[in-house]
Amino acid sequence: MARAMAPRIRRLVSRCLVLAAAAAAARTPLGAAEDPPLAKLERPPSKVSFFRQVRPIFQAECQGCHQPAKAGGKFVITDYSELQKGGKSQSETPILVAGKPDESLLFQAITPQEGKPPEMPKRSDPLSKERVELIRRWILDGASDDTPMAVKSLISMDAPPVYESPPVVTAVDHSPDGQFLAVSGYHEVLIHKADGTGLVARLVGLSERIESVSFSPDGKLLAVAGGSPGRMGEVQVWELDGKKLALSQPFTYDTIYGVSWSHDGKLVGFGCADNTLRAIEASTGKQVLFQGAHNDWVLDTVFSKDSSHLVSVSRDRSMKLIQVATQQFIDNITSITPGALKGGLMSVDRHPSKDELLAGGADGIPKIFRMHREKKRVIGDDFNLIRQFEPLPGRIFAVEFSRDGERIAVGASADGQGEVRVYQAADGKRLGSFKPASPIYTVSFGPDGKTVAAGGFDGFVRIIDAEQGTVALEFMPAPIAGGSKFPRRF
Amino acid sequence: MKVCDVFGASVASFLFVGAAAGARAGEDTARETLPAGIQIAALEVHPPRIELRGRIDYSQILLSGRTEAGEQVDLTRLAEVRPAAGLVEVSPRGIVRPLKDGSGEIRLEFLGRSVSIPVAVAGYEAPFHPSFIRDVEPVISRVGCNAGTCHGSAQGKNGFKLSLRGNDPVLDHIALTDDLAGRRFNRAAPDQSLFLMKISGTVPHEGGVVARTGEPYYEILRTWVAQGVKLDGDVTRAAKIEVLPRNFVIPLPGMKQQMAVLATYADGTVRDVTQEAFIETSSSEITGVERGGVVTALRRGEAAILARYEGNYAATQLFVMGDRAGFAWTDAPVYNHVDALVYKKLKTLKTLPSDVATDAEFLRRASLDLAGLQPSPKQVRAFLLDGRDSRKKREEMVDRLIGSTEFIEHWTNKWADLLQVNPKFLGEPGTEATTRWIRQAVASNMPYDKFVQSVLNSSGSTLQNPAAAYFKVLRQPDLVMENTTQLFLGVRFNCNKCHDHPFERWTQHNHWEMAAYFAQVGRTNAPNSPIMPVNAENQLDGQPPAFDEIISDLDKGEVTAPYSGKTVAPAFPFRLVTGSPPKGSRREALTAWITSRDNPYFARSYVNRIWSYFLGIGLIDPVDDIRAGNPPSNPELLDRLTHDFIESGFDVRKLMRTIVTSRVYQHSYVANRWNEDDTSNFSRALARRLPAETLFDVIHQATGSVPRLPGKRFGTRAAELHRPAMDVGDGFLALFGRPPRESACECERASGMSLGHALNLVNGPTVAGAIRDPQNAIADLVSVEHDPGRIVEELFVSILCRMPTDEERKKFERTVQVSDPANADSLNQEEAKLLADRFASWEKSQNIVEWKPLDFEIRRSAGGATLSALGDGSILASGVSPDKDSYTLAAYTDLKGITGFRVEALADNSLPKKGPGRSGSGNFVLSELSVAQAPVKEPAATKPLALQNASATFAQDGYPAGNAIDGKPDTGWAIAPAMGKNHKAYFESKEDGGPDGGTILTFTLDQNLGGQHTFGRLRIMATTSKRPVRGSELPQPIIDVLLTEAAKRTPQQKADLYRHFIAQDPEIAQKLRLSTAQDLAWALINSPAFLFNR
């Protein structure tokens, strides 16, 4: 049953993490009747298992601090292979010496040394005697990794995910020719015909969660930002012809957000949960921009018309302008007056023909800004603001300009309800409005600007008439096992 | 075949082993035993029957044994448990969980006794649909996600914020399902949900592993995700919880008690939530609590066990008895129902009350508590001398104190604190006016409900109708509300301003609903009233208001809840049992609700507050933090006092009288063996440090020093200072914790005793100034009273308000004894220097002449009298008493360089009128004295030794001593009329007498007057001291001391000398008397008996 992973997908994450996640994913289908009985204690086997016995201790007691995102003591315990390397104490005592607990720093750290209490875990009770003994025996036995090969790879292009329930739709994008709709799935991007008549392709990759999808300007490539929450981030670039994963590049230890293309299709920009804004070459994955001006997660990006600048929005409430060539921070496009910024910004888009930016976020108010400052900043100004639309209830998750720049679409969520609204960009006049019983996290205008594709919490994609606010089409993008929903036309 | 099935088995097994590795999850199964000597007579079990509905339902068994002595002990973990096979399993701690549907029973056995619980299980196989509110939130709370230190903190953690302790399920649902586009859950692959991977440690989590896959909590959360992360809008949280057992006693430290918590829902269903509830102790010194609700007794004492579950709170009292072998209850007299209810509880706690305090202690205590002053010495003496029945005279004294001028001042001050009567808010005129209004209310004993209604309902000018000044002090609806609830209901509604109350059921919404009642209070500047000066302190909402403002009710004004941005309509947090909904303006509606007889907090909180003023600790403590988790120590007593207070028409003085005339109030502070550890059940008086103003006033009262407060009329008491910013020179009042009057919290007043306080009392200017005040009563006292014993007594009565004991009197008499050299230390530097100077110059000024006795071997009387030597160097004439005589006396001496002689005429009983002469009147006349000397080697070579500079200690008019050496036989030295006494006459030799080798001295004393004016008894001594030979008149022992080289004097000699010096210097003596009395006063003031009310 073991299946080979897509060969080009680099293994990014420690085996144990992939394993545990996958193993847990592979649990029984839903329904309480089939759940295992409540916890019963089993006698441990005589030979200590890293996989079953030691790893859980590391997970419980150590990896909160010794994880890739933090790496206390420059030492990471989430990956068996990292154990062999060790952290800052490398030059002195090795972390792990097979067969010799007393020479292993790992063991020294959890046992009393020279009358002092154990060094680790810091700010917590020492490990129980039983746990220390398990670790001692494991090292004594050779400190081997007994993780079964069988569980190391589970989902791939050849073994796409099986759905019991729909995943949340976090991203939709129309192909430039309007033929296709890319929709986020679990572990994959689903390419549908834009009229809802069929699933064209399943682009299965390593990332469990897809945060953002974007067709290249020429429509030949699809950039995907995602990753596995709390573990790794990844940018994928797919060649749509041949469903080929042209690039898989890991970044940071959490999912990647807000992927965007430069006008010439050469660069891909994106934001990260380590508060950085980055851009890479789409063909090579080489990082060409790295910017740390934000102080919270960077959630969306867009290039200027000539791609000389990259704009980012962040949970830190600000929108920032960065020069691509120099990687320099140029300006805060939003006001910097204390108290002026309310709630994080979650989505940004650029007018198709002007350097004007549409942004929305937690305060529920869509706003259009000019990208480049024309007046010197004075205290208290919000000079770049061009237009402010009526507020939506709740939080805005998605904004987009229509391809002619005449309209904007906004997707929002409030107390379990969603809303899609379309406005005239020029005067803020509201056109259609649609309120599904599901928060909306993503919107994408059809090529003619007359429809908007929207997705969100409930996993459906809906094609909405931009003027009427009616649903033209509704379908479940994920192929649900045992009777997937056929599209409904209204 | 799905991928998941392949790994199902192995995954399950690793999960369970993983759980085993997590030792924290397991129950401590160490076997308990009952302490020796506890015999179980009967078993009792809770619940009487168990119905388990569904797979995750459980029930906590409480098995208790009743002992022969009537005690209750927990046997839950000690019994043999036999559940119906396969139906349920029972954990070592008595948690019953289902295994399949069916019915049967659980049998519990302990030492031959047994009891059974019928059990029914239904719905075990039914699909489980966890509800977010009912099932998921309690798990999130229990595993700690929403704790204040984790995601429940105001900023959340790592970008993920939950409501504190799950008080807002809707917000939590949004955080879990909607934040970052549903990042935290994964419906398509539930176990891949980020939050599940975090709590199970699959993904690194700084909060650690809090639930493991396969465990019930994990499964509840996972199932909820798999079923679509729904928020079930119609499900409500538990309506109330109950904690069991109630008000229980654990016999001995080390023993344990299992608790159970039951939640009741709106539909009436009851669910065991012991495992999810938070069970805590109010005192970790008395008990420990383990997760799962096992309470361990640590030491004797009382604690509250608090349970919290999903916004509900319940508490019960627990008492750890400890070893009380030998205890026997004896009924103490009961003065009123306060005593009956206090003693009822003391009896169950095996605590014996102290005796009643002495009359003096009572008088001081009651005066301080009721009037803020000590009794005067006169009152003390009168009270102590009053020989009537003690209880009767005490009650009379209470009646006299209540309503006295001092009483009115004292309680006016108290209310001025609580109402923040502070020029910072009101200006001087407003402060004066409001204080006057309060004084009038106190003086007229305005019923408490009327008083509060006046404060809360008043409108108009804050100067004309000063009760309205409450709304001048407090200006924002939320702040007025917080202050009002804390002050008049004893409830802290400020905690739930930013989040739901962490220890009570009050929600954040309650806060804003209540605040809305004050949203329509109008404040406009009175016409022509000057504007208050601009300063940071009075700029309460931007602009400084006028000194006089007009308070009114407007028909508009709302509050906006910051969390929703919406206006909130006024609503009460709970409905009163009876009464129609209040009408009128918002303020009036609220006031009616607050001051209603049926409001469970209004009368009760004030009764509790008053109680705390007199007993040192509230029945609920702190007094303004009434909540479920802070139960009263004696609920019955509080209920009874509250009931009486309401029935009396909110008569505050009557309430005070009830408390102060109870025997409980009159307990001595002296503990007995059986109550020394009691601090909360009133078995003995608690010593309370005097409040700042009282302490200041009493220091002045006790010393009789009139305080001079800056800018105030002479004699103004600190209790009358209505301006918190004003203090005495050294900041005494602030140091000792006078409230700054910036909040209504009782905690504004500090009552501690620290090093800083002690240093101020010992060294600071307040005490020193009062004691040293030259106009004070101590100065008056020592100016008229020199008797040390009386000085001691007076100081005791003035300062400690009691007579000294004999032992104290004896001990302190020495302290104020001026002639004791040790007491010279009491002088200040200047005085000490004066004393030293004067002592030195006195000593230096003394002319000490050392007189050497002469042994007259030859004693001849020309007239035939018999002259006999008496052994002390004196010579007594007897026998023939001729009309005139001439004595010739000769003696041998080794003295060289003789400079003079002293002739002493000595009284003697054998002489007429005791002499010293032999005449009928006792007089004599020494007509001529002449001295001759001859070397021993040549006795015949006699040469006269000429005399000069005669003087006498006493001489008769016309008969000076010089007459005896003037060569005239008809003149002489005589001593009338001072007969019967000793006299001395001094004569210098013109040249030094006494050549080398020894000398024979021959004295001739001619007494020619006739009429038997001859010496009866006399003594002659010689000296070699330098002239003049008439030295200082000092007692011989003092002369002996002075003749001793200073370094060689014995302590006794030094003391004698000092005493002699002091006795002859009244000015120094008076200074010493004052300073020693001041020292004693200082010591008494710095004693706990003075600083504390006890």
mmCIF file of C-alpha atoms in Angstrom, chain B residues 289-476:
data_model
loop_
_atom_site.group_PDB
_atom_site.id
_atom_site.type_symbol
_atom_site.label_atom_id
_atom_site.label_comp_id
_atom_site.label_asym_id
_atom_site.label_seq_id
_atom_site.Cartn_x
_atom_site.Cartn_y
_atom_site.Cartn_z
ATOM 1 C CA VAL B 289 -6.593 20.197 45.933
ATOM 2 C CA GLU B 290 -5.614 17.726 43.259
ATOM 3 C CA ARG B 291 -7.027 17.762 39.782
ATOM 4 C CA GLY B 292 -10.170 15.723 39.813
ATOM 5 C CA GLY B 293 -11.304 17.250 43.073
ATOM 6 C CA VAL B 294 -9.519 15.393 45.854
ATOM 7 C CA VAL B 295 -9.001 17.730 48.772
ATOM 8 C CA THR B 296 -6.171 16.934 51.167
ATOM 9 C CA ALA B 297 -6.248 18.356 54.667
ATOM 10 C CA LEU B 298 -2.924 19.928 55.562
ATOM 11 C CA ARG B 299 -3.485 21.475 58.942
ATOM 12 C CA ARG B 300 -6.205 22.603 61.275
ATOM 13 C CA GLY B 301 -8.183 25.512 60.024
ATOM 14 C CA GLU B 302 -10.931 26.720 57.795
ATOM 15 C CA ALA B 303 -10.943 27.133 54.043
ATOM 16 C CA ALA B 304 -13.442 27.586 51.303
ATOM 17 C CA ILE B 305 -13.515 25.075 48.495
ATOM 18 C CA LEU B 306 -14.409 26.883 45.304
ATOM 19 C CA ALA B 307 -15.732 25.251 42.184
ATOM 20 C CA ARG B 308 -15.891 26.940 38.813
ATOM 21 C CA TYR B 309 -17.444 25.580 35.691
ATOM 22 C CA GLU B 310 -18.397 27.468 32.566
ATOM 23 C CA GLY B 311 -19.148 30.789 34.169
ATOM 24 C CA ASN B 312 -20.772 29.303 37.250
ATOM 25 C CA TYR B 313 -19.351 29.450 40.709
ATOM 26 C CA ALA B 314 -20.097 27.626 43.911
ATOM 27 C CA ALA B 315 -18.269 27.351 47.175
ATOM 28 C CA THR B 316 -18.481 25.473 50.398
ATOM 29 C CA GLN B 317 -16.736 25.757 53.706
ATOM 30 C CA LEU B 318 -14.362 23.087 54.859
ATOM 31 C CA PHE B 319 -12.894 22.692 58.287
ATOM 32 C CA VAL B 320 -9.899 20.592 59.156
ATOM 33 C CA MET B 321 -10.409 19.653 62.771
ATOM 34 C CA GLY B 322 -7.000 18.313 63.719
ATOM 35 C CA ASP B 323 -6.237 16.573 66.967
ATOM 36 C CA ARG B 324 -8.481 18.037 69.661
ATOM 37 C CA ALA B 325 -7.977 15.360 72.299
ATOM 38 C CA GLY B 326 -8.871 16.764 75.667
ATOM 39 C CA PHE B 327 -11.234 19.356 74.339
ATOM 40 C CA ALA B 328 -14.426 19.850 76.270
ATOM 41 C CA TRP B 329 -16.993 22.433 75.372
ATOM 42 C CA THR B 330 -18.329 24.600 78.138
ATOM 43 C CA ASP B 331 -21.259 26.858 77.556
ATOM 44 C CA ALA B 332 -20.337 30.494 77.797
ATOM 45 C CA PRO B 333 -22.944 33.078 78.812
ATOM 46 C CA VAL B 334 -24.989 34.389 75.911
ATOM 47 C CA TYR B 335 -25.712 38.128 75.902
ATOM 48 C CA ASN B 336 -27.607 38.196 72.620
ATOM 49 C CA HIS B 337 -28.170 36.170 69.469
ATOM 50 C CA VAL B 338 -24.774 37.130 68.070
ATOM 51 C CA ASP B 339 -23.216 35.063 70.823
ATOM 52 C CA ALA B 340 -25.582 32.166 70.317
ATOM 53 C CA LEU B 341 -24.716 31.893 66.621
ATOM 54 C CA VAL B 342 -20.987 32.385 67.077
ATOM 55 C CA TYR B 343 -20.803 29.844 69.892
ATOM 56 C CA LYS B 344 -22.849 27.386 67.913
ATOM 57 C CA LYS B 345 -20.155 27.336 65.298
ATOM 58 C CA LEU B 346 -17.281 27.391 67.797
ATOM 59 C CA LYS B 347 -18.729 24.320 69.413
ATOM 60 C CA THR B 348 -18.641 22.377 66.151
ATOM 61 C CA LEU B 349 -15.111 23.574 65.524
ATOM 62 C CA LYS B 350 -14.052 22.501 69.023
ATOM 63 C CA THR B 351 -12.875 26.006 69.733
ATOM 64 C CA LEU B 352 -13.330 27.573 73.145
ATOM 65 C CA PRO B 353 -14.040 31.305 73.299
ATOM 66 C CA SER B 354 -11.821 33.574 75.360
ATOM 67 C CA ASP B 355 -13.045 35.200 78.544
ATOM 68 C CA VAL B 356 -14.536 38.633 78.362
ATOM 69 C CA ALA B 357 -12.125 41.522 78.329
ATOM 70 C CA THR B 358 -11.570 43.591 81.454
ATOM 71 C CA ASP B 359 -13.657 46.681 82.053
ATOM 72 C CA ALA B 360 -10.732 48.866 81.107
ATOM 73 C CA GLU B 361 -10.114 46.942 77.877
ATOM 74 C CA PHE B 362 -13.760 47.133 76.996
ATOM 75 C CA LEU B 363 -13.971 50.840 77.684
ATOM 76 C CA ARG B 364 -10.999 51.609 75.494
ATOM 77 C CA ARG B 365 -12.113 49.237 72.729
ATOM 78 C CA ALA B 366 -15.650 50.561 72.586
ATOM 79 C CA SER B 367 -14.532 54.181 72.718
ATOM 80 C CA LEU B 368 -12.053 53.694 69.911
ATOM 81 C CA ASP B 369 -14.490 51.749 67.762
ATOM 82 C CA LEU B 370 -17.492 53.952 68.336
ATOM 83 C CA ALA B 371 -15.950 57.366 68.792
ATOM 84 C CA GLY B 372 -12.444 57.113 67.415
ATOM 85 C CA LEU B 373 -10.960 58.314 70.703
ATOM 86 C CA GLN B 374 -9.763 56.890 73.975
ATOM 87 C CA PRO B 375 -11.655 57.447 77.199
ATOM 88 C CA SER B 376 -10.280 60.292 79.290
ATOM 89 C CA PRO B 377 -8.469 59.467 82.571
ATOM 90 C CA LYS B 378 -11.484 60.731 84.378
ATOM 91 C CA GLN B 379 -13.793 58.423 82.456
ATOM 92 C CA VAL B 380 -11.435 55.511 83.013
ATOM 93 C CA ARG B 381 -11.357 56.047 86.758
ATOM 94 C CA ALA B 382 -15.082 56.578 86.992
ATOM 95 C CA PHE B 383 -15.794 53.467 84.948
ATOM 96 C CA LEU B 384 -13.395 51.321 86.933
ATOM 97 C CA LEU B 385 -14.700 52.584 90.240
ATOM 98 C CA ASP B 386 -18.300 52.031 89.217
ATOM 99 C CA GLY B 387 -19.063 48.993 91.301
ATOM 100 C CA ARG B 388 -22.229 47.959 89.496
ATOM 101 C CA ASP B 389 -22.689 44.860 87.373
ATOM 102 C CA SER B 390 -20.088 45.030 84.636
ATOM 103 C CA ARG B 391 -22.424 44.109 81.815
ATOM 104 C CA LYS B 392 -24.889 46.779 82.847
ATOM 105 C CA LYS B 393 -22.366 49.559 83.060
ATOM 106 C CA ARG B 394 -20.843 48.526 79.753
ATOM 107 C CA GLU B 395 -24.198 48.738 78.043
ATOM 108 C CA GLU B 396 -24.729 52.142 79.550
ATOM 109 C CA MET B 397 -21.369 53.244 78.272
ATOM 110 C CA VAL B 398 -22.216 51.993 74.787
ATOM 111 C CA ASP B 399 -25.408 54.021 74.856
ATOM 112 C CA ARG B 400 -23.470 57.054 75.925
ATOM 113 C CA LEU B 401 -20.880 56.635 73.188
ATOM 114 C CA ILE B 402 -23.340 56.001 70.367
ATOM 115 C CA GLY B 403 -24.540 59.380 69.217
ATOM 116 C CA SER B 404 -21.885 61.339 71.063
ATOM 117 C CA THR B 405 -20.168 64.245 69.318
ATOM 118 C CA GLU B 406 -17.071 62.147 68.832
ATOM 119 C CA PHE B 407 -19.164 59.326 67.433
ATOM 120 C CA ILE B 408 -20.674 61.672 64.871
ATOM 121 C CA GLU B 409 -17.268 62.994 63.883
ATOM 122 C CA HIS B 410 -15.817 59.502 63.625
ATOM 123 C CA TRP B 411 -18.557 58.080 61.390
ATOM 124 C CA THR B 412 -18.771 61.233 59.325
ATOM 125 C CA ASN B 413 -15.127 60.752 58.555
ATOM 126 C CA LYS B 414 -15.779 57.138 57.615
ATOM 127 C CA TRP B 415 -18.506 58.070 55.153
ATOM 128 C CA ALA B 416 -16.461 60.940 53.788
ATOM 129 C CA ASP B 417 -13.794 58.366 52.945
ATOM 130 C CA LEU B 418 -16.206 56.062 51.206
ATOM 131 C CA LEU B 419 -17.910 58.852 49.288
ATOM 132 C CA GLN B 420 -14.540 60.281 48.275
ATOM 133 C CA VAL B 421 -15.239 63.684 49.733
ATOM 134 C CA ASN B 422 -12.080 65.196 48.398
ATOM 135 C CA PRO B 423 -11.324 68.791 47.354
ATOM 136 C CA LYS B 424 -9.602 67.350 44.329
ATOM 137 C CA PHE B 425 -13.053 66.471 43.024
ATOM 138 C CA LEU B 426 -15.315 68.883 44.893
ATOM 139 C CA GLY B 427 -13.234 71.934 45.706
ATOM 140 C CA GLU B 428 -13.104 73.307 49.229
ATOM 141 C CA PRO B 429 -16.698 74.576 49.354
ATOM 142 C CA GLY B 430 -18.030 71.286 48.018
ATOM 143 C CA THR B 431 -15.962 69.329 50.484
ATOM 144 C CA GLU B 432 -17.237 71.423 53.357
ATOM 145 C CA ALA B 433 -20.818 71.180 52.182
ATOM 146 C CA THR B 434 -20.775 67.471 51.600
ATOM 147 C CA THR B 435 -19.078 66.799 54.899
ATOM 148 C CA ARG B 436 -21.710 68.890 56.601
ATOM 149 C CA TRP B 437 -24.444 66.919 54.888
ATOM 150 C CA ILE B 438 -22.922 63.618 55.963
ATOM 151 C CA ARG B 439 -22.507 64.866 59.509
ATOM 152 C CA GLN B 440 -26.129 65.813 59.635
ATOM 153 C CA ALA B 441 -27.135 62.391 58.280
ATOM 154 C CA VAL B 442 -24.986 60.612 60.857
ATOM 155 C CA ALA B 443 -26.195 62.868 63.645
ATOM 156 C CA SER B 444 -29.807 62.161 62.826
ATOM 157 C CA ASN B 445 -29.170 58.435 62.370
ATOM 158 C CA MET B 446 -30.658 58.571 58.909
ATOM 159 C CA PRO B 447 -31.820 55.063 57.971
ATOM 160 C CA TYR B 448 -29.239 53.451 55.762
ATOM 161 C CA ASP B 449 -31.539 52.881 52.820
ATOM 162 C CA LYS B 450 -32.664 56.516 52.932
ATOM 163 C CA PHE B 451 -29.068 57.604 53.077
ATOM 164 C CA VAL B 452 -28.141 55.617 49.983
ATOM 165 C CA GLN B 453 -31.275 56.739 48.188
ATOM 166 C CA SER B 454 -30.360 60.342 48.954
ATOM 167 C CA VAL B 455 -26.905 59.844 47.508
ATOM 168 C CA LEU B 456 -28.009 58.045 44.377
ATOM 169 C CA ASN B 457 -31.153 60.012 43.597
ATOM 170 C CA SER B 458 -30.150 63.533 44.449
ATOM 171 C CA SER B 459 -30.432 66.227 41.839
ATOM 172 C CA GLY B 460 -29.722 69.913 41.779
ATOM 173 C CA SER B 461 -26.804 71.999 42.963
ATOM 174 C CA THR B 462 -23.959 70.057 44.455
ATOM 175 C CA LEU B 463 -23.482 72.853 46.958
ATOM 176 C CA GLN B 464 -27.121 73.335 47.886
ATOM 177 C CA ASN B 465 -27.902 69.628 47.896
ATOM 178 C CA PRO B 466 -24.537 68.074 48.613
ATOM 179 C CA ALA B 467 -25.753 64.468 48.429
ATOM 180 C CA ALA B 468 -25.723 65.018 44.674
ATOM 181 C CA ALA B 469 -21.978 65.598 44.843
ATOM 182 C CA TYR B 470 -21.613 61.831 44.384
ATOM 183 C CA PHE B 471 -22.138 62.492 40.684
ATOM 184 C CA LYS B 472 -19.650 65.325 40.704
ATOM 185 C CA VAL B 473 -16.988 63.024 42.063
ATOM 186 C CA LEU B 474 -17.848 60.165 39.726
ATOM 187 C CA ARG B 475 -18.426 61.274 36.181
ATOM 188 C CA GLN B 476 -18.458 58.366 33.734
#
